[in-house]
Short mmCIF file of C-alpha atoms and ligand atoms in Angstrom, two decimals:
data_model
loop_
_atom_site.label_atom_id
_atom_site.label_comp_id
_atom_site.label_asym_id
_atom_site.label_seq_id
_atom_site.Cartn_x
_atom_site.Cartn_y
_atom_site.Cartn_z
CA UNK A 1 0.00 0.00 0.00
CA UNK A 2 1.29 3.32 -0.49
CA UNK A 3 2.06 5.56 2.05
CA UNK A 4 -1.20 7.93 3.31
CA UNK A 5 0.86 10.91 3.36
CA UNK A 6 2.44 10.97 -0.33
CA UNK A 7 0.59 12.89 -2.51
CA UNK A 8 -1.69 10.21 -5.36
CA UNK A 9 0.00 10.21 -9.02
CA UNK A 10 -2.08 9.04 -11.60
CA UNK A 11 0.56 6.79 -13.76
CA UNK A 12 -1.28 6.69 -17.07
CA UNK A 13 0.06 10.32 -17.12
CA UNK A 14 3.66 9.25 -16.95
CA UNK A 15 5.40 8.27 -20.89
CA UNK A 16 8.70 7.70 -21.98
CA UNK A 17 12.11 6.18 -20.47
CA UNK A 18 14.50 9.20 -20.03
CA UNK A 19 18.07 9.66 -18.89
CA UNK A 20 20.35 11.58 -16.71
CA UNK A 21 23.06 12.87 -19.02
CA UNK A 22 26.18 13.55 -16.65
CA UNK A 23 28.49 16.00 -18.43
CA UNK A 24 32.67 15.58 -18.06
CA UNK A 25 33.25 18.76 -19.00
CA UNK A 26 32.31 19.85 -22.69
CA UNK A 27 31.44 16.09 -23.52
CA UNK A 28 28.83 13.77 -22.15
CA UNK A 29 30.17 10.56 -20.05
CA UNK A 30 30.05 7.54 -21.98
CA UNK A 31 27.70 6.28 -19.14
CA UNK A 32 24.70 8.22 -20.18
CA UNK A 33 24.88 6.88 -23.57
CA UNK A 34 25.28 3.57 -22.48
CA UNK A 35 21.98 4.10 -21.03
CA UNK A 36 20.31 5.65 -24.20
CA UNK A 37 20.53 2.25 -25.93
CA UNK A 38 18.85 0.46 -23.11
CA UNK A 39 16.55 3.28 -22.56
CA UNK A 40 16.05 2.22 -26.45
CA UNK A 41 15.42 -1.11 -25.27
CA UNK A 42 12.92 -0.63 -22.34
CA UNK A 43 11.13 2.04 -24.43
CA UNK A 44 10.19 -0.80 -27.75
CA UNK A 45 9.03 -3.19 -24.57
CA UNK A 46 6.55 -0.02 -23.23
CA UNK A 47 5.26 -0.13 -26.38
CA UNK A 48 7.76 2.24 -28.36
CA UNK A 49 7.47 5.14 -26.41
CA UNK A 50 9.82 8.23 -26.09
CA UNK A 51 13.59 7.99 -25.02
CA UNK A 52 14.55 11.15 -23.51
CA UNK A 53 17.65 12.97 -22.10
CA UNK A 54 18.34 15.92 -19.74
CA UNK A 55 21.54 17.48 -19.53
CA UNK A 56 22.65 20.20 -16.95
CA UNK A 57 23.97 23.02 -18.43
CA UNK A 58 25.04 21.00 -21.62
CA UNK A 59 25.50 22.20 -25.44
CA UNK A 60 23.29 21.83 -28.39
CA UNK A 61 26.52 19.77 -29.86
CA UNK A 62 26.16 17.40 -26.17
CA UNK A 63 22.53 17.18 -27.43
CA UNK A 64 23.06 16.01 -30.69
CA UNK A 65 25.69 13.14 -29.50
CA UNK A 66 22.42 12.17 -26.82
CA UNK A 67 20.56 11.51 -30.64
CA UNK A 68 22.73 10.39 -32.72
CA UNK A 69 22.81 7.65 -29.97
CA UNK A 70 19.11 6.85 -29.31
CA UNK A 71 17.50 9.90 -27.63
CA UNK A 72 14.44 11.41 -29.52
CA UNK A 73 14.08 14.26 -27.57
CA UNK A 74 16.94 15.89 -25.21
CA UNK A 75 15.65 18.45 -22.64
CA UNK A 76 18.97 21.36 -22.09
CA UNK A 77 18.42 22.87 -18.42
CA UNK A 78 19.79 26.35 -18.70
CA UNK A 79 21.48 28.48 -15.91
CA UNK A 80 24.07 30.36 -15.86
CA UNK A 81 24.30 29.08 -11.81
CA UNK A 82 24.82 25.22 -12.87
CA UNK A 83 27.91 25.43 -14.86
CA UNK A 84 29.76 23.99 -12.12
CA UNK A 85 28.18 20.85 -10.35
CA UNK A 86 26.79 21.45 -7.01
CA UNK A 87 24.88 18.42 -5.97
CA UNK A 88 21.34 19.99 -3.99
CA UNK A 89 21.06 22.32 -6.71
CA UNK A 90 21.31 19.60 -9.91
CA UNK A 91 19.07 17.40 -8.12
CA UNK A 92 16.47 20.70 -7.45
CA UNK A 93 16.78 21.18 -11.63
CA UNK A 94 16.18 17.91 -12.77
CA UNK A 95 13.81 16.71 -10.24
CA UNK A 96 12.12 20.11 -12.00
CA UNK A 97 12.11 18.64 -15.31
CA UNK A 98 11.34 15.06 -14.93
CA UNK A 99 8.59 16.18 -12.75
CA UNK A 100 7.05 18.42 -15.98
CA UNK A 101 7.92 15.49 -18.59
CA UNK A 102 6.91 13.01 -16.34
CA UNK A 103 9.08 9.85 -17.64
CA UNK A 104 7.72 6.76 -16.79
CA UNK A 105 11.14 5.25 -16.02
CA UNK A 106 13.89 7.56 -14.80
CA UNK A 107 18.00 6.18 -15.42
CA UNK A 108 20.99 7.56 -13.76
CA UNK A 109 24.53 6.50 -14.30
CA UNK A 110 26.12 5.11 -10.95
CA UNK A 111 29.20 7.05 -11.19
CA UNK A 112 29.91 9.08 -7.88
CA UNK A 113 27.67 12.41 -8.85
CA UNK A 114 24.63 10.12 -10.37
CA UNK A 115 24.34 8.31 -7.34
CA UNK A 116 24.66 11.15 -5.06
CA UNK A 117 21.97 12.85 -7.11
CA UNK A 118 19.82 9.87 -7.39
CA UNK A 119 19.02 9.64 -4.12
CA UNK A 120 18.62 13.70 -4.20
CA UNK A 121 16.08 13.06 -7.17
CA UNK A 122 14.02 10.41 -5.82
CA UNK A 123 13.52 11.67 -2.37
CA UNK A 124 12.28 15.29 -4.12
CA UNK A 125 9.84 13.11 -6.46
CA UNK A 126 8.66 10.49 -3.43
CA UNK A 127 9.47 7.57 -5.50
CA UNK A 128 11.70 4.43 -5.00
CA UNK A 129 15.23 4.19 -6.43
CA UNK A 130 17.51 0.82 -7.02
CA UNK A 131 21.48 1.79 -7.26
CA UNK A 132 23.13 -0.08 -9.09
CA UNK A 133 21.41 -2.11 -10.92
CA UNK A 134 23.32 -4.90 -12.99
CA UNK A 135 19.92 -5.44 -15.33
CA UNK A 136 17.15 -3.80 -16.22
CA UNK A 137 13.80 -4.81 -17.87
CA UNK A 138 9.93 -4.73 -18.19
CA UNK A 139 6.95 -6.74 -16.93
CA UNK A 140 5.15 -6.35 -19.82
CA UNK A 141 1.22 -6.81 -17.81
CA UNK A 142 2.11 -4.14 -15.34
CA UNK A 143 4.34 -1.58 -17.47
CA UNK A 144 7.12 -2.06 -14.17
CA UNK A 145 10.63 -1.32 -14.70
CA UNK A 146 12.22 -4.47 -13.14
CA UNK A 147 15.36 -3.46 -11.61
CA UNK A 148 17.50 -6.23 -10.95
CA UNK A 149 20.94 -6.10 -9.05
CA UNK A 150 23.05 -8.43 -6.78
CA UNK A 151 22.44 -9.06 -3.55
CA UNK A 152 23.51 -10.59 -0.31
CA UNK A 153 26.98 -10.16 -1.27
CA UNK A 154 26.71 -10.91 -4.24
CA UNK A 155 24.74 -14.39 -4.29
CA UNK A 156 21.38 -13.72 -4.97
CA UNK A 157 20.28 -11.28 -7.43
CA UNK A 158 17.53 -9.26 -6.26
CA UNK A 159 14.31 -8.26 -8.80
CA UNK A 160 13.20 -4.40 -7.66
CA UNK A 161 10.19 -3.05 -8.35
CA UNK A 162 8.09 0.49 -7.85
CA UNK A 163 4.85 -0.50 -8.49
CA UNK A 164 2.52 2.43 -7.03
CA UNK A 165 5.46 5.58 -7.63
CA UNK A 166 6.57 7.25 -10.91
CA UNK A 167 9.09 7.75 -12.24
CA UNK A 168 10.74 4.59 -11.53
CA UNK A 169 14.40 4.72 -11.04
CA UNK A 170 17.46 2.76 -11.62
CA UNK A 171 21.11 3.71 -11.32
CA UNK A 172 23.58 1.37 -13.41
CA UNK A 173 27.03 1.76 -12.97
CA UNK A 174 29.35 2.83 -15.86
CA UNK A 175 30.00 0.12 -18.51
CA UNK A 176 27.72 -2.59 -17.62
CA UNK A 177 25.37 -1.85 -20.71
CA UNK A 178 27.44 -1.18 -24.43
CA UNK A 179 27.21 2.18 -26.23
CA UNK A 180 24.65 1.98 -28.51
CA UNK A 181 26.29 2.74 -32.36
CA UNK A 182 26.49 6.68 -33.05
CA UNK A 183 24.09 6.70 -35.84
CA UNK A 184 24.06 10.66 -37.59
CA UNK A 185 21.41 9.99 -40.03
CA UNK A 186 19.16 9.85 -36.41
CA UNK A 187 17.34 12.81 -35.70
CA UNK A 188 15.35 14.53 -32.53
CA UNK A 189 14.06 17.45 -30.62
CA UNK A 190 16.70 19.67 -28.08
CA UNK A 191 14.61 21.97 -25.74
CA UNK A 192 16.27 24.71 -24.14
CA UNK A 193 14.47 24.71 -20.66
CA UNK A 194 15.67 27.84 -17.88
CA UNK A 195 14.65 26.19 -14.29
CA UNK A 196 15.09 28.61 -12.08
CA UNK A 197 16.58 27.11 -8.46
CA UNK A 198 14.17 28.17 -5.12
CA UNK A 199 17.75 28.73 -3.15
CA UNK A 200 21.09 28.19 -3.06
CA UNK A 201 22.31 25.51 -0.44
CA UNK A 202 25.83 25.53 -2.21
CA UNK A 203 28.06 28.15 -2.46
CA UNK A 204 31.44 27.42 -4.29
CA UNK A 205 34.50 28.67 -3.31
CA UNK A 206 37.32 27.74 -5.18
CA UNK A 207 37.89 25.21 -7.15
CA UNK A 208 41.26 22.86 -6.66
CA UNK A 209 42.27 20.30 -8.67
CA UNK A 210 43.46 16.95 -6.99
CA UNK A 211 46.82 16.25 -7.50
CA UNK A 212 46.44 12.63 -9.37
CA UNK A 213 48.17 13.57 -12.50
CA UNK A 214 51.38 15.08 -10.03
CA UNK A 215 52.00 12.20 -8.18
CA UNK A 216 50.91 9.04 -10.67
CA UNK A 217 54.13 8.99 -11.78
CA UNK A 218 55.83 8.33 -7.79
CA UNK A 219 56.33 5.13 -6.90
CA UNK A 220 53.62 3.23 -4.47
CA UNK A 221 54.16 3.81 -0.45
CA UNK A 222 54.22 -0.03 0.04
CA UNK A 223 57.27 -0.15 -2.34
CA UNK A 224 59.48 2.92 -1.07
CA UNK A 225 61.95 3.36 1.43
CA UNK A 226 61.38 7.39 1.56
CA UNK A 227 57.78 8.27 2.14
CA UNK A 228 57.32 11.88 2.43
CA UNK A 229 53.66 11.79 4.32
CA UNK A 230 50.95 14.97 4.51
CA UNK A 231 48.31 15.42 6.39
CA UNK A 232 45.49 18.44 7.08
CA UNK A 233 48.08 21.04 8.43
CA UNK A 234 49.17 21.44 4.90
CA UNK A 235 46.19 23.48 4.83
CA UNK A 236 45.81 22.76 0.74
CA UNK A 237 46.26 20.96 -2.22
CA UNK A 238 49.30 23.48 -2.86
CA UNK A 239 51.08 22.51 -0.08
CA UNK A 240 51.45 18.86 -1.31
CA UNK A 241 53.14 19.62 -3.90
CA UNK A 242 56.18 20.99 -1.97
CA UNK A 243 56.04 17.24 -0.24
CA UNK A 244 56.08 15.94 -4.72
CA UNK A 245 59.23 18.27 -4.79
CA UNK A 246 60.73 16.67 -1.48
CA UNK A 247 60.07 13.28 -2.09
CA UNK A 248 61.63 13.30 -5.75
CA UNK A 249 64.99 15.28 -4.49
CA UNK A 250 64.93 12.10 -2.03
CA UNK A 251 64.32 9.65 -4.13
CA UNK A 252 60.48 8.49 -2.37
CA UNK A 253 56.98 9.09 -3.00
CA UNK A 254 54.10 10.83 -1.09
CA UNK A 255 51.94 9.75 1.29
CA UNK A 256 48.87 10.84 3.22
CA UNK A 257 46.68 10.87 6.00
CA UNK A 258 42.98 10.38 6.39
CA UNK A 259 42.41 13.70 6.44
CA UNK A 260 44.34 14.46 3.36
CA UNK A 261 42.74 12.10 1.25
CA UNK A 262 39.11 13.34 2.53
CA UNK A 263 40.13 16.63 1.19
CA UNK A 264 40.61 15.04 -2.04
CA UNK A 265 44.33 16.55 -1.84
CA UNK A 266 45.57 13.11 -2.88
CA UNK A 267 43.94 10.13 -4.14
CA UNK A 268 43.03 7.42 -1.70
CA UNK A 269 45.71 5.12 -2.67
CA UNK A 270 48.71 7.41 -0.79
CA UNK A 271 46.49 6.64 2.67
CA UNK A 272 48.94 5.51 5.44
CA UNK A 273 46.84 3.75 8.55
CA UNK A 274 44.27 1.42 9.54
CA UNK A 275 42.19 1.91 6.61
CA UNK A 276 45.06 2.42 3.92
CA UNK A 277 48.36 1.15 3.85
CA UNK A 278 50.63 -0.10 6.45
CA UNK A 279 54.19 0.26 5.50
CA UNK A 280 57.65 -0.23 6.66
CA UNK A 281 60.06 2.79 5.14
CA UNK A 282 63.70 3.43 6.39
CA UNK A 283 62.70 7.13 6.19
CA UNK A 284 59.28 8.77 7.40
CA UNK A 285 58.22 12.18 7.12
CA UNK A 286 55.09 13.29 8.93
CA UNK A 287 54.32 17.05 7.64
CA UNK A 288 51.32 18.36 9.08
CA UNK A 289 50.19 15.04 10.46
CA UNK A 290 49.03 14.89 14.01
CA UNK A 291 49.79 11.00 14.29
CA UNK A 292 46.37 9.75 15.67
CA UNK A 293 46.11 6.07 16.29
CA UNK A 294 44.66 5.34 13.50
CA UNK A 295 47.51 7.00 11.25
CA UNK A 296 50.19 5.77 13.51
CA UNK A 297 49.13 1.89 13.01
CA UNK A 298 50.39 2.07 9.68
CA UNK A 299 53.79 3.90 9.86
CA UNK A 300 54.74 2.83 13.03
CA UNK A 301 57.61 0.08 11.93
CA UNK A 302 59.10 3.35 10.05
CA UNK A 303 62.75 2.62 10.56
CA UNK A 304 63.25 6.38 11.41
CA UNK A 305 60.72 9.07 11.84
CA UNK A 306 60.92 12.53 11.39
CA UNK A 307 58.08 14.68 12.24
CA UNK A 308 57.55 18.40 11.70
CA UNK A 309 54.67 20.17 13.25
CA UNK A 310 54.19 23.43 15.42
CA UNK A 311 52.30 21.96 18.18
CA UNK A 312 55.03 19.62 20.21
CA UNK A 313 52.37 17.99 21.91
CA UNK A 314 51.01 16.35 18.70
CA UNK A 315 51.32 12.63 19.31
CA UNK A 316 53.57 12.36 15.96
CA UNK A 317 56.21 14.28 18.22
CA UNK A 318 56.28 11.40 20.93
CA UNK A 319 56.64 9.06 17.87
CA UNK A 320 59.03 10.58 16.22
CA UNK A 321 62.96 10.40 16.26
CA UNK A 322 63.32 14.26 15.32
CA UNK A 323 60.71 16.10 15.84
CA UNK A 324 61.15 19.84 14.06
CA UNK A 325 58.28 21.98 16.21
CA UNK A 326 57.64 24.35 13.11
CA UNK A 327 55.77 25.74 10.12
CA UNK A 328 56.25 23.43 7.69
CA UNK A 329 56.42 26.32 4.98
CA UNK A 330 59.37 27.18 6.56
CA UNK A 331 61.02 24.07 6.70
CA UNK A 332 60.46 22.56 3.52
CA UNK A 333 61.28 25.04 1.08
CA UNK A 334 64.95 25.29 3.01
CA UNK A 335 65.20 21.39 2.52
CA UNK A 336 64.55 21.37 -1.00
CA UNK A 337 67.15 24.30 -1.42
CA UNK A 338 69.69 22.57 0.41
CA UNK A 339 68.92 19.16 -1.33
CA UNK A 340 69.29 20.97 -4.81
CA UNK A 341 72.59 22.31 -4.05
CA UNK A 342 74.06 18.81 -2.95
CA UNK A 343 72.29 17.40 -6.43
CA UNK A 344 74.07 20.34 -8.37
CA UNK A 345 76.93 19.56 -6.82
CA UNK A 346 77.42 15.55 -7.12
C1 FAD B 401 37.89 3.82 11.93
C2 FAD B 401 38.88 4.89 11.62
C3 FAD B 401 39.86 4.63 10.71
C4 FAD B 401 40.80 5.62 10.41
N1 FAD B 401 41.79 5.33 9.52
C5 FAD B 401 42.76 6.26 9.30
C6 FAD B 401 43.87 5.97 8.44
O1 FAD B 401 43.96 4.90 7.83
N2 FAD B 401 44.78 6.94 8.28
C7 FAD B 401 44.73 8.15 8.90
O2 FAD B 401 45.62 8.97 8.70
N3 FAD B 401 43.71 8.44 9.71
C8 FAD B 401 42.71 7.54 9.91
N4 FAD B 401 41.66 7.86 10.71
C9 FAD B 401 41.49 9.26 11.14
C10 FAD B 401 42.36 9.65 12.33
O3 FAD B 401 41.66 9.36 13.53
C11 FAD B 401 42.68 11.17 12.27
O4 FAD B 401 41.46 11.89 12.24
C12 FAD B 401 43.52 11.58 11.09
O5 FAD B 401 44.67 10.74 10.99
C13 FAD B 401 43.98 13.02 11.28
O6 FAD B 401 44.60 13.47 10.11
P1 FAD B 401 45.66 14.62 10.15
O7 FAD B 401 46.75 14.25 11.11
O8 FAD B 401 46.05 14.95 8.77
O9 FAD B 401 44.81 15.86 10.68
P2 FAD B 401 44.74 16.58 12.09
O10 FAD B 401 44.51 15.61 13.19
O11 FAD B 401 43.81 17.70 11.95
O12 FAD B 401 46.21 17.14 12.29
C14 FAD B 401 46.77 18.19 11.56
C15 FAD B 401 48.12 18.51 12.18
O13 FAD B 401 48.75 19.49 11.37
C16 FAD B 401 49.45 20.35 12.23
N5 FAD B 401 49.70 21.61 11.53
C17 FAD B 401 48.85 22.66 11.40
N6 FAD B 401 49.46 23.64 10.70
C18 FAD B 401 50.67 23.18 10.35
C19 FAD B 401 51.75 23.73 9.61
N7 FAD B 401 51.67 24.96 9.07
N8 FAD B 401 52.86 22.99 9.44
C20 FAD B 401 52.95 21.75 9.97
N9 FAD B 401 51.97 21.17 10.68
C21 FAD B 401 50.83 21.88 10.86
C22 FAD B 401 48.56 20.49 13.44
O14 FAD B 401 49.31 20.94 14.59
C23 FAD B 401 48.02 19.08 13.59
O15 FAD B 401 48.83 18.31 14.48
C24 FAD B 401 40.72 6.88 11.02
C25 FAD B 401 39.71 7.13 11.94
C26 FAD B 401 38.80 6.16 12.23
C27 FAD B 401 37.73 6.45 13.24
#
């Protein structure tokens, strides 16, 4: 039964199998395509109704690619606001539009924005969503999307349905369906719709740009005997790259706390501690690391430790073999000086 207190739909009002189209950039992610084709497919089982596409802040060109692989109409939300993704403000503008096209079956790529905003988007429309679903299909005597998806770590596969809520919604994780062929001869309708959003709960303030690319080419934590480690007190993604700088005049590779890594300073794979790596170096350098437990538990057979932080009562410092009680903008940049000389010299 559904609940008392959701407002009643009537369903025969809902058409059409439409999809999120996430943007990377100036080009659509090969993940909402993937959907168009089996939006293509769900769509000739309902009968052959309408595939449809929404893109936030997209191009007429993003548009066309949506048709030329399987969407016959592509819905452009414009605002100047959304050109950057914020996630309570997406979900506000395409919750809009689905809600005035009314889809009968709502896809979202499972890649870590669509499933943030799927659960964003469902909650705003009251209906159910599945996350990633592994297989999708139709009960052809009640028109229900069947979403289908492991289960029970992975041993059962579970069949979803919403039976008395529209849209229905499925997320599907990138690559699980193929990318329908780019046909150009296909042809469709782009509308151009300006949702306005009722208020801002997002307010960006800079933008900074993880540091994958930087430190992809440094050798793995496990596998170095210099591990130049940062953690929150380095205040910003700037800061590690001093630590890149270090660690290549030594010879290492970077490493990270927790905290680092939740910044998205560093990926997750440069974690030293109970939930990343545990490693073994002959040389440790904590940088703005306060050494809690949790860090500690995977550094701790560090061969020698050297810590440098202002606070001297930062548990690093009792771990440490030298502990330097200081800015580590001041330290660092007089290490790498003195480390070039000695390089220019040898
Ligand atoms: C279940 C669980 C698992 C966890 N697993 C891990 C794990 O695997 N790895 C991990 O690291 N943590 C882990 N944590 C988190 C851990 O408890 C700490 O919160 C985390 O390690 C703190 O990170 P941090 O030292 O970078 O930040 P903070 O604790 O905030 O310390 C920042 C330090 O920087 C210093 N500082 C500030 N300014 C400067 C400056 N200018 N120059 C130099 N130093 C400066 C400060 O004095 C401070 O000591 C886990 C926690 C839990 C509950």
């Amino acid at each position: 039964m559904p609940c008392s207190l959701w407002p009643p739909i009537n369903k025969e009002e809902y058409k059409g199998v439409w999809v999120y189209l996430e943007r990377d950039g100036d080009k659509l992610k090969d993940v909402g395509l993937e959907l168009l084709g089996k939006a293509r497919e769900l769509a000739a089982k309902l009968g052959g109704t309408e595939v449809g596409g929404v893109i936030v802040a997209g191009t007429e060109e993003m548009a066309r690619e949506a048709i030329y692989h399987g969407a016959d109409k592509v819905v452009i939300v414009e605002n100047p606001d959304l050109r950057v993704y914020t996630p309570a403000e997406y979900a506000e503008a395409i919750a809009k539009v689905v809600a005035k096209y009314k889809p009968e079956v709502f896809l979202i790529g499972a890649t870590k924005r669509g499933r943030e905003l799927a659960a964003y988007i469902a909650n705003t429309l009251i209906t159910g969503i599945t996350a990633d679903c592994t297989a999708l299909d139709i009960d052809p005597k009640t028109r229900d999307l069947l979403q289908i998806r492991p289960t029970f770590g992975g041993t059962q596969l579970a069949t979803i349905r919403t039976p008395q809520r529209r849209p229905q919604m499925a997320s599907v994780r990138p690559g699980v369906f193929p990318k329908p062929p780019r046909d150009t001869s296909r042809v469709g309708q782009i509308i151009v719709e300006k949702v306005e959003i009722s208020r801002r709960r997002t307010r960006l303030i800079s933008v900074e740009k993880r540091l994958e690319k930087d430190v992809a080419d440094l050798p793995p934590v496990e596998s170095s005997d210099i591990v130049v480690a940062g953690g929150r007190g380095l205040g910003s993604a700037e800061g590690f790259k001093l630590l890149i700088e270090l660690a290549k005049l030594l010879g290492g590779t970077v490493g990270a706390s927790l905290m680092a890594v939740r910044a998205g300073w560093v990926p997750h794979n440069r974690q030293i501690g109970q939930t990343g790596k545990t490693i073994r170096p002959k040389l440790y350098i904590a940088v703005g690391i306060s050494g809690a437990i949790q860090h500690l538990m995977g550094m701790q057979e560090s061969k020698t430790v050297i810590a440098i932080n202002p606070d001297p009562h930062a548990p690093i410092m009792q771990n440490a073999d030298y502990a330097v009680v200081a800015d580590y903008k001041q330290v660092i940049p007089l290490l790498i000086e003195e480390l070039r000389k000695i390089k220019s010299q040898s």
